[in-house]
Amino acid sequence: MQIGELASKCGVRIDTVRYYEKQKLLIPSGRTEGGYRIYSGVALRELRFILRAKSLGFTLKEIQELLTLKIDRENQPCSSVKELAETKIKDIEEKLAELGRIHQALTGITEACCGGEEPATACSILDALDKEDS
Amino acid sequence: MQIGELASKCGVRIDTVRYYEKQKLLIPSGRTEGGYRIYSGVALRELRFILRAKSLGFTLKEIQELLTLKIDRENQPCSSVKELAETKIKDIEEKLAELGRIHQALTGITEACCGGEEPATACSILDALDKEDS
DNA sequence: CTTGACCCTAGACTTAACTCCAGGGATAGG
DNA sequence: CCTATCCCTGGAGTTAAGTCTAGGGTCAAG
């Protein structure tokens, strides 16, 4: 697969793919004689992962760290991999908790909305978040 | 409370607070005679919310939408509020699912790491994600 | 062997979200 | 009153993450 197909399959521009390569995030598996980049199915999965991680607030640098997190006993001390992974897990757990709270708050708002006949008082997401603090 | 205290309580620069004001995200409750901005406890909660939402991949514009999501039967058609909230809930549910998958994958990696004596084969986050696809 | 769709590089430009700077006013302590 | 520390505005500069442009090669179909 060449760059145009990869890009359109993921809904990004060709330049973005080349930009990710410059950032060492997405390396093509090879080149044609004429210099065209060639991508495999792995690149497709990687690019999709990059895009989803990005939408979750990870920077490209963090995504690169996630992608290069590998257990490979031959070459790397297990402990360093594990340490980095555990740091990332903590970050992600915080994000999960926070997203969960926002989700609860929003659900609370929509439920209060048109739920009954009594006049629902004005209610902001901040108020709803407070109710979840318990 | 004035701007410096607010900023330092949240670990951001004064300029950032003023920038959020320019973006209509964080309006001071008033000004002193001399023109200094005054903030209440609400601003503190708002600023903290903004920062946490930002770390979850929301843009300032999206955060503004979240913050102005209010149920106020007197002034706004309930349905429009509800609609926007429901869109946001869907976004958030997708993010939750994706974060959950990444969390699972990372946990899988650390568990495989140093878990037993058999030589763990090289394992990337992408492989771990695949295992969670079932 | 040319035409059109695709690709290449290098570098300039854009956008969001800050961050800094210049020049100057406000306020509290000594 | 003087000085230090805070704050003000307007505007320029920075960083991350693209996006675009110029000028030019590649390749399959006709």
mmCIF file of C-alpha atoms (C1' of nucleotides) in Angstrom:
data_model
loop_
_atom_site.group_PDB
_atom_site.id
_atom_site.type_symbol
_atom_site.label_atom_id
_atom_site.label_comp_id
_atom_site.label_asym_id
_atom_site.label_seq_id
_atom_site.Cartn_x
_atom_site.Cartn_y
_atom_site.Cartn_z
ATOM 1 C CA MET A 1 0.000 0.000 0.000
ATOM 2 C CA GLN A 2 1.292 3.460 -0.723
ATOM 3 C CA ILE A 3 0.867 6.636 1.227
ATOM 4 C CA GLY A 4 -2.320 7.887 -0.432
ATOM 5 C CA GLU A 5 -4.246 4.719 0.294
ATOM 6 C CA LEU A 6 -3.022 4.582 3.890
ATOM 7 C CA ALA A 7 -3.965 8.206 4.465
ATOM 8 C CA SER A 8 -7.424 7.947 2.950
ATOM 9 C CA LYS A 9 -8.163 4.748 4.873
ATOM 10 C CA CYS A 10 -7.557 6.686 8.067
ATOM 11 C CA GLY A 11 -9.090 9.961 6.979
ATOM 12 C CA VAL A 12 -5.926 12.026 7.261
ATOM 13 C CA ARG A 13 -3.865 13.954 4.750
ATOM 14 C CA ILE A 14 -0.802 12.575 3.104
ATOM 15 C CA ASP A 15 1.251 15.320 4.702
ATOM 16 C CA THR A 16 0.165 14.151 8.121
ATOM 17 C CA VAL A 17 1.497 10.683 7.435
ATOM 18 C CA ARG A 18 4.798 12.127 6.274
ATOM 19 C CA TYR A 19 4.844 14.364 9.335
ATOM 20 C CA TYR A 20 4.400 11.353 11.622
ATOM 21 C CA GLU A 21 7.310 9.730 9.851
ATOM 22 C CA LYS A 22 9.476 12.772 10.479
ATOM 23 C CA GLN A 23 8.521 12.467 14.152
ATOM 24 C CA LYS A 24 9.603 8.796 14.063
ATOM 25 C CA LEU A 25 6.106 7.580 14.794
ATOM 26 C CA LEU A 26 5.237 5.755 11.610
ATOM 27 C CA ILE A 27 8.049 4.311 9.537
ATOM 28 C CA PRO A 28 7.182 2.830 6.125
ATOM 29 C CA SER A 29 8.241 -0.775 5.686
ATOM 30 C CA GLY A 30 10.176 0.118 2.583
ATOM 31 C CA ARG A 31 10.432 2.130 -0.608
ATOM 32 C CA THR A 32 9.856 1.308 -4.251
ATOM 33 C CA GLU A 33 12.618 1.695 -6.820
ATOM 34 C CA GLY A 34 11.274 5.110 -7.590
ATOM 35 C CA GLY A 35 11.308 6.179 -3.955
ATOM 36 C CA TYR A 36 7.637 5.730 -3.097
ATOM 37 C CA ARG A 37 6.909 4.773 0.513
ATOM 38 C CA ILE A 38 5.365 1.333 1.028
ATOM 39 C CA TYR A 39 3.212 0.504 4.052
ATOM 40 C CA SER A 40 1.996 -2.791 5.452
ATOM 41 C CA GLY A 41 -1.062 -3.618 7.512
ATOM 42 C CA VAL A 42 0.929 -2.891 10.645
ATOM 43 C CA ALA A 43 1.265 0.739 9.607
ATOM 44 C CA LEU A 44 -2.496 0.897 9.217
ATOM 45 C CA ARG A 45 -3.000 -0.333 12.772
ATOM 46 C CA GLU A 46 -0.314 1.988 14.056
ATOM 47 C CA LEU A 47 -1.786 5.011 12.358
ATOM 48 C CA ARG A 48 -5.234 4.225 13.695
ATOM 49 C CA PHE A 49 -3.797 3.816 17.157
ATOM 50 C CA ILE A 50 -1.978 7.136 16.868
ATOM 51 C CA LEU A 51 -5.161 8.922 15.875
ATOM 52 C CA ARG A 52 -7.230 7.438 18.668
ATOM 53 C CA ALA A 53 -4.564 8.100 21.277
ATOM 54 C CA LYS A 54 -4.273 11.651 20.041
ATOM 55 C CA SER A 55 -7.986 12.207 20.565
ATOM 56 C CA LEU A 56 -7.480 11.111 24.158
ATOM 57 C CA GLY A 57 -5.059 13.917 24.844
ATOM 58 C CA PHE A 58 -1.770 12.119 24.355
ATOM 59 C CA THR A 59 0.934 14.091 22.612
ATOM 60 C CA LEU A 60 2.793 12.586 19.677
ATOM 61 C CA LYS A 61 5.778 12.144 21.953
ATOM 62 C CA GLU A 62 3.753 10.194 24.483
ATOM 63 C CA ILE A 63 2.268 8.088 21.719
ATOM 64 C CA GLN A 64 5.723 7.274 20.507
ATOM 65 C CA GLU A 65 6.571 6.061 23.999
ATOM 66 C CA LEU A 66 3.451 3.921 24.076
ATOM 67 C CA LEU A 67 4.213 2.428 20.682
ATOM 68 C CA THR A 68 7.774 1.544 21.527
ATOM 69 C CA LEU A 69 6.745 -0.071 24.789
ATOM 70 C CA LYS A 70 7.679 -3.621 24.067
ATOM 71 C CA ILE A 71 8.586 -6.608 26.108
ATOM 72 C CA ASP A 72 11.643 -8.035 24.482
ATOM 73 C CA ARG A 73 13.767 -9.880 26.943
ATOM 74 C CA GLU A 74 16.593 -10.330 24.488
ATOM 75 C CA ASN A 75 17.310 -6.645 24.137
ATOM 76 C CA GLN A 76 15.841 -4.652 26.961
ATOM 77 C CA PRO A 77 15.859 -4.824 30.703
ATOM 78 C CA CYS A 78 12.365 -5.836 31.637
ATOM 79 C CA SER A 79 12.280 -3.450 34.559
ATOM 80 C CA SER A 80 12.613 -0.294 32.472
ATOM 81 C CA VAL A 81 9.767 -1.332 30.214
ATOM 82 C CA LYS A 82 7.650 -2.213 33.184
ATOM 83 C CA GLU A 83 8.385 1.064 34.898
ATOM 84 C CA LEU A 84 7.398 3.152 31.913
ATOM 85 C CA ALA A 85 4.283 1.077 31.382
ATOM 86 C CA GLU A 86 3.284 1.536 34.982
ATOM 87 C CA THR A 87 3.686 5.284 34.757
ATOM 88 C CA LYS A 88 1.486 5.287 31.689
ATOM 89 C CA ILE A 89 -1.068 3.101 33.419
ATOM 90 C CA LYS A 90 -1.326 5.610 36.233
ATOM 91 C CA ASP A 91 -1.824 8.479 33.788
ATOM 92 C CA ILE A 92 -4.508 6.518 32.044
ATOM 93 C CA GLU A 93 -6.252 5.610 35.267
ATOM 94 C CA GLU A 94 -6.442 9.278 36.177
ATOM 95 C CA LYS A 95 -7.879 10.078 32.793
ATOM 96 C CA LEU A 96 -10.394 7.276 33.125
ATOM 97 C CA ALA A 97 -11.522 8.535 36.510
ATOM 98 C CA GLU A 98 -11.884 12.088 35.296
ATOM 99 C CA LEU A 99 -13.715 11.078 32.140
ATOM 100 C CA GLY A 100 -15.974 8.923 34.237
ATOM 101 C CA ARG A 101 -16.843 11.876 36.454
ATOM 102 C CA ILE A 102 -17.620 14.079 33.476
ATOM 103 C CA HIS A 103 -19.725 11.306 32.009
ATOM 104 C CA GLN A 104 -21.691 10.964 35.237
ATOM 105 C CA ALA A 105 -22.196 14.692 35.411
ATOM 106 C CA LEU A 106 -23.468 14.901 31.857
ATOM 107 C CA THR A 107 -25.750 11.945 32.364
ATOM 108 C CA GLY A 108 -27.080 13.617 35.476
ATOM 109 C CA ILE A 109 -27.814 16.754 33.509
ATOM 110 C CA THR A 110 -29.706 14.971 30.755
ATOM 111 C CA GLU A 111 -31.639 12.938 33.282
ATOM 112 C CA ALA A 112 -32.655 15.995 35.239
ATOM 113 C CA CYS A 113 -33.665 17.512 31.925
ATOM 114 C CA CYS A 114 -37.293 16.808 31.063
ATOM 115 C CA GLY A 115 -37.329 14.077 33.688
ATOM 116 C CA GLY A 116 -40.247 15.309 35.684
ATOM 117 C CA GLU A 117 -42.756 18.080 36.033
ATOM 118 C CA GLU A 118 -41.120 19.963 38.870
ATOM 119 C CA PRO A 119 -39.125 22.955 37.584
ATOM 120 C CA ALA A 120 -35.557 21.745 37.381
ATOM 121 C CA THR A 121 -33.395 24.505 38.710
ATOM 122 C CA ALA A 122 -30.536 25.781 36.614
ATOM 123 C CA CYS A 123 -27.796 23.203 36.807
ATOM 124 C CA SER A 124 -24.308 23.392 35.405
ATOM 125 C CA ILE A 125 -21.775 20.689 34.779
ATOM 126 C CA LEU A 126 -19.789 21.999 37.711
ATOM 127 C CA ASP A 127 -22.733 21.507 40.049
ATOM 128 C CA ALA A 128 -23.278 18.049 38.641
ATOM 129 C CA LEU A 129 -19.624 17.214 39.207
ATOM 130 C CA ASP A 130 -19.928 18.263 42.821
ATOM 131 C CA LYS A 131 -22.780 15.869 43.335
ATOM 132 C CA GLU A 132 -20.502 13.058 42.171
ATOM 133 C CA ASP A 133 -17.766 14.001 44.600
ATOM 134 C CA SER A 134 -19.376 11.974 47.324
ATOM 135 C CA MET B 1 -8.847 36.462 45.151
ATOM 136 C CA GLN B 2 -6.798 38.065 42.416
ATOM 137 C CA ILE B 3 -5.290 36.556 39.342
ATOM 138 C CA GLY B 4 -1.923 35.593 40.782
ATOM 139 C CA GLU B 5 -3.410 33.549 43.580
ATOM 140 C CA LEU B 6 -5.868 31.826 41.262
ATOM 141 C CA ALA B 7 -3.123 30.958 38.809
ATOM 142 C CA SER B 8 -0.724 29.621 41.396
ATOM 143 C CA LYS B 9 -3.449 27.546 43.068
ATOM 144 C CA CYS B 10 -3.963 25.787 39.751
ATOM 145 C CA GLY B 11 -0.344 25.696 38.689
ATOM 146 C CA VAL B 12 -0.762 27.797 35.577
ATOM 147 C CA ARG B 13 0.651 31.151 34.517
ATOM 148 C CA ILE B 14 -1.191 34.385 34.907
ATOM 149 C CA ASP B 15 -1.136 34.796 31.148
ATOM 150 C CA THR B 16 -2.964 31.539 30.747
ATOM 151 C CA VAL B 17 -5.792 32.775 32.948
ATOM 152 C CA ARG B 18 -6.038 35.974 30.942
ATOM 153 C CA TYR B 19 -5.922 33.932 27.745
ATOM 154 C CA TYR B 20 -8.865 31.836 28.935
ATOM 155 C CA GLU B 21 -10.724 35.031 29.639
ATOM 156 C CA LYS B 22 -10.073 36.258 26.115
ATOM 157 C CA GLN B 23 -11.503 32.937 24.899
ATOM 158 C CA LYS B 24 -14.603 33.527 27.056
ATOM 159 C CA LEU B 25 -13.902 30.512 29.220
ATOM 160 C CA LEU B 26 -13.211 32.092 32.553
ATOM 161 C CA ILE B 27 -14.747 35.456 33.342
ATOM 162 C CA PRO B 28 -13.693 37.215 36.560
ATOM 163 C CA SER B 29 -16.550 38.047 38.877
ATOM 164 C CA GLY B 30 -15.507 41.693 38.913
ATOM 165 C CA ARG B 31 -12.747 44.260 39.010
ATOM 166 C CA THR B 32 -11.290 46.398 41.764
ATOM 167 C CA GLU B 33 -11.306 50.189 41.543
ATOM 168 C CA GLY B 34 -7.824 49.987 40.102
ATOM 169 C CA GLY B 35 -8.860 47.510 37.444
ATOM 170 C CA TYR B 36 -7.559 44.294 38.999
ATOM 171 C CA ARG B 37 -9.520 41.150 38.186
ATOM 172 C CA ILE B 38 -11.316 39.512 41.115
ATOM 173 C CA TYR B 39 -12.160 35.814 41.163
ATOM 174 C CA SER B 40 -14.450 33.764 43.378
ATOM 175 C CA GLY B 41 -14.348 30.126 44.334
ATOM 176 C CA VAL B 42 -16.420 29.316 41.275
ATOM 177 C CA ALA B 43 -13.590 30.489 39.055
ATOM 178 C CA LEU B 44 -11.263 28.161 40.903
ATOM 179 C CA ARG B 45 -13.521 25.200 40.202
ATOM 180 C CA GLU B 46 -13.965 26.269 36.609
ATOM 181 C CA LEU B 47 -10.265 26.640 36.015
ATOM 182 C CA ARG B 48 -9.578 23.231 37.520
ATOM 183 C CA PHE B 49 -12.278 21.739 35.337
ATOM 184 C CA ILE B 50 -10.812 23.392 32.260
ATOM 185 C CA LEU B 51 -7.376 21.998 32.988
ATOM 186 C CA ARG B 52 -8.608 18.473 33.604
ATOM 187 C CA ALA B 53 -10.819 18.495 30.526
ATOM 188 C CA LYS B 54 -7.917 19.765 28.474
ATOM 189 C CA SER B 55 -5.762 16.855 29.565
ATOM 190 C CA LEU B 56 -8.489 14.564 28.265
ATOM 191 C CA GLY B 57 -8.180 15.898 24.770
ATOM 192 C CA PHE B 58 -11.000 18.434 24.752
ATOM 193 C CA THR B 59 -10.270 21.685 22.952
ATOM 194 C CA LEU B 60 -10.947 24.988 24.655
ATOM 195 C CA LYS B 61 -13.943 25.396 22.394
ATOM 196 C CA GLU B 62 -15.392 22.064 23.452
ATOM 197 C CA ILE B 63 -14.746 22.893 27.073
ATOM 198 C CA GLN B 64 -16.634 26.113 26.657
ATOM 199 C CA GLU B 65 -19.567 24.130 25.326
ATOM 200 C CA LEU B 66 -19.402 21.798 28.295
ATOM 201 C CA LEU B 67 -19.262 24.670 30.751
ATOM 202 C CA THR B 68 -22.217 26.479 29.264
ATOM 203 C CA LEU B 69 -24.318 23.330 29.244
ATOM 204 C CA LYS B 70 -26.964 24.278 31.709
ATOM 205 C CA ILE B 71 -30.484 23.271 32.389
ATOM 206 C CA ASP B 72 -32.392 26.460 32.780
ATOM 207 C CA ARG B 73 -36.012 25.977 31.920
ATOM 208 C CA GLU B 74 -36.787 29.650 32.159
ATOM 209 C CA ASN B 75 -34.467 30.672 29.375
ATOM 210 C CA GLN B 76 -33.560 27.786 27.153
ATOM 211 C CA PRO B 77 -35.389 25.073 25.303
ATOM 212 C CA CYS B 78 -34.655 21.942 27.231
ATOM 213 C CA SER B 79 -34.309 19.915 24.064
ATOM 214 C CA SER B 80 -31.337 21.837 22.716
ATOM 215 C CA VAL B 81 -29.430 21.449 25.945
ATOM 216 C CA LYS B 82 -30.263 17.793 26.050
ATOM 217 C CA GLU B 83 -29.190 17.259 22.482
ATOM 218 C CA LEU B 84 -25.800 18.849 22.985
ATOM 219 C CA ALA B 85 -25.282 16.950 26.207
ATOM 220 C CA GLU B 86 -26.124 13.700 24.513
ATOM 221 C CA THR B 87 -23.641 14.354 21.737
ATOM 222 C CA LYS B 88 -20.979 15.041 24.335
ATOM 223 C CA ILE B 89 -21.916 11.898 26.222
ATOM 224 C CA LYS B 90 -21.356 9.841 23.100
ATOM 225 C CA ASP B 91 -17.951 11.424 22.532
ATOM 226 C CA ILE B 92 -17.025 10.696 26.091
ATOM 227 C CA GLU B 93 -18.213 7.120 25.917
ATOM 228 C CA GLU B 94 -15.998 6.545 22.908
ATOM 229 C CA LYS B 95 -13.067 8.025 24.736
ATOM 230 C CA LEU B 96 -13.805 5.885 27.762
ATOM 231 C CA ALA B 97 -13.902 2.749 25.658
ATOM 232 C CA GLU B 98 -10.663 3.576 23.910
ATOM 233 C CA LEU B 99 -8.896 4.508 27.123
ATOM 234 C CA GLY B 100 -10.153 1.298 28.665
ATOM 235 C CA ARG B 101 -8.679 -0.705 25.809
ATOM 236 C CA ILE B 102 -5.313 1.002 26.112
ATOM 237 C CA HIS B 103 -5.401 0.434 29.848
ATOM 238 C CA GLN B 104 -6.087 -3.264 29.364
ATOM 239 C CA ALA B 105 -3.313 -3.522 26.839
ATOM 240 C CA LEU B 106 -0.790 -1.839 29.105
ATOM 241 C CA THR B 107 -1.829 -3.956 32.036
ATOM 242 C CA GLY B 108 -1.416 -7.013 29.848
ATOM 243 C CA ILE B 109 2.086 -5.920 28.968
ATOM 244 C CA THR B 110 3.181 -5.373 32.535
ATOM 245 C CA GLU B 111 1.659 -8.648 33.607
ATOM 246 C CA ALA B 112 3.410 -10.563 30.861
ATOM 247 C CA CYS B 113 6.567 -8.789 31.930
ATOM 248 C CA CYS B 114 8.518 -10.769 34.545
ATOM 249 C CA GLY B 115 5.444 -12.845 35.184
ATOM 250 C CA GLY B 116 6.924 -16.234 34.590
ATOM 251 C CA GLU B 117 10.046 -18.068 33.548
ATOM 252 C CA GLU B 118 9.109 -18.871 29.997
ATOM 253 C CA PRO B 119 10.694 -16.361 27.575
ATOM 254 C CA ALA B 120 8.023 -13.751 26.925
ATOM 255 C CA THR B 121 8.092 -13.054 23.252
ATOM 256 C CA ALA B 122 8.358 -9.479 22.067
ATOM 257 C CA CYS B 123 4.989 -7.904 22.616
ATOM 258 C CA SER B 124 3.843 -4.448 21.582
ATOM 259 C CA ILE B 125 0.890 -2.404 22.663
ATOM 260 C CA LEU B 126 -0.667 -3.075 19.287
ATOM 261 C CA ASP B 127 -0.507 -6.837 19.822
ATOM 262 C CA ALA B 128 -1.942 -6.394 23.288
ATOM 263 C CA LEU B 129 -4.779 -4.317 21.874
ATOM 264 C CA ASP B 130 -5.583 -7.043 19.395
ATOM 265 C CA LYS B 131 -5.961 -9.536 22.204
ATOM 266 C CA GLU B 132 -8.585 -7.275 23.719
ATOM 267 C CA ASP B 133 -10.547 -7.064 20.503
ATOM 268 C CA SER B 134 -12.386 -10.295 21.288
ATOM 269 C "C1'" DC C 1 5.759 7.917 -25.585
ATOM 270 C "C1'" DT C 2 2.596 10.896 -23.733
ATOM 271 C "C1'" DT C 3 -1.002 11.905 -20.330
ATOM 272 C "C1'" DG C 4 -2.978 11.820 -15.806
ATOM 273 C "C1'" DA C 5 -2.862 10.277 -11.312
ATOM 274 C "C1'" DC C 6 0.182 9.489 -8.030
ATOM 275 C "C1'" DC C 7 4.439 10.379 -5.447
ATOM 276 C "C1'" DC C 8 8.998 12.932 -3.896
ATOM 277 C "C1'" DT C 9 11.672 16.830 -1.037
ATOM 278 C "C1'" DA C 10 12.456 21.197 1.152
ATOM 279 C "C1'" DG C 11 10.712 24.768 3.113
ATOM 280 C "C1'" DA C 12 7.119 28.310 4.097
ATOM 281 C "C1'" DC C 13 2.643 29.010 6.238
ATOM 282 C "C1'" DT C 14 -1.273 28.214 9.621
ATOM 283 C "C1'" DT C 15 -3.788 27.286 13.929
ATOM 284 C "C1'" DA C 16 -4.469 26.523 18.809
ATOM 285 C "C1'" DA C 17 -2.814 27.429 22.949
ATOM 286 C "C1'" DC C 18 -0.034 29.586 25.217
ATOM 287 C "C1'" DT C 19 4.191 32.739 26.823
ATOM 288 C "C1'" DC C 20 6.785 36.782 26.944
ATOM 289 C "C1'" DC C 21 7.708 41.738 26.644
ATOM 290 C "C1'" DA C 22 7.359 46.800 26.958
ATOM 291 C "C1'" DG C 23 5.595 50.401 29.176
ATOM 292 C "C1'" DG C 24 3.016 51.736 32.775
ATOM 293 C "C1'" DG C 25 -0.581 51.858 36.940
ATOM 294 C "C1'" DA C 26 -2.183 49.977 41.896
ATOM 295 C "C1'" DT C 27 -1.346 48.833 46.602
ATOM 296 C "C1'" DA C 28 0.904 47.651 50.986
ATOM 297 C "C1'" DG C 29 4.881 48.167 54.166
ATOM 298 C "C1'" DG C 30 8.450 51.042 56.184
ATOM 299 C "C1'" DC D 1 6.730 59.540 49.983
ATOM 300 C "C1'" DC D 2 9.368 55.494 48.288
ATOM 301 C "C1'" DT D 3 9.926 50.946 47.034
ATOM 302 C "C1'" DA D 4 8.587 46.283 46.173
ATOM 303 C "C1'" DT D 5 5.301 43.501 44.532
ATOM 304 C "C1'" DC D 6 1.477 42.948 42.471
ATOM 305 C "C1'" DC D 7 -1.471 44.016 38.378
ATOM 306 C "C1'" DC D 8 -2.925 46.223 33.619
ATOM 307 C "C1'" DT D 9 -3.019 46.288 28.127
ATOM 308 C "C1'" DG D 10 -1.500 45.432 23.489
ATOM 309 C "C1'" DG D 11 1.181 43.057 20.757
ATOM 310 C "C1'" DA D 12 4.997 39.990 19.430
ATOM 311 C "C1'" DG D 13 7.079 35.366 19.876
ATOM 312 C "C1'" DT D 14 6.888 30.210 20.635
ATOM 313 C "C1'" DT D 15 5.586 25.289 20.302
ATOM 314 C "C1'" DA D 16 3.085 21.325 18.598
ATOM 315 C "C1'" DA D 17 0.845 19.582 15.003
ATOM 316 C "C1'" DG D 18 -0.177 19.960 11.000
ATOM 317 C "C1'" DT D 19 -1.025 22.060 5.929
ATOM 318 C "C1'" DC D 20 0.396 24.014 1.689
ATOM 319 C "C1'" DT D 21 3.447 25.268 -2.269
ATOM 320 C "C1'" DA D 22 6.927 24.904 -5.760
ATOM 321 C "C1'" DG D 23 9.316 22.270 -8.639
ATOM 322 C "C1'" DG D 24 9.927 18.046 -10.091
ATOM 323 C "C1'" DG D 25 10.022 12.472 -10.556
ATOM 324 C "C1'" DT D 26 7.160 7.670 -11.276
ATOM 325 C "C1'" DC D 27 4.120 4.665 -13.394
ATOM 326 C "C1'" DA D 28 0.184 2.444 -15.695
ATOM 327 C "C1'" DA D 29 -3.038 2.992 -19.527
ATOM 328 C "C1'" DG D 30 -3.901 4.079 -24.107
#
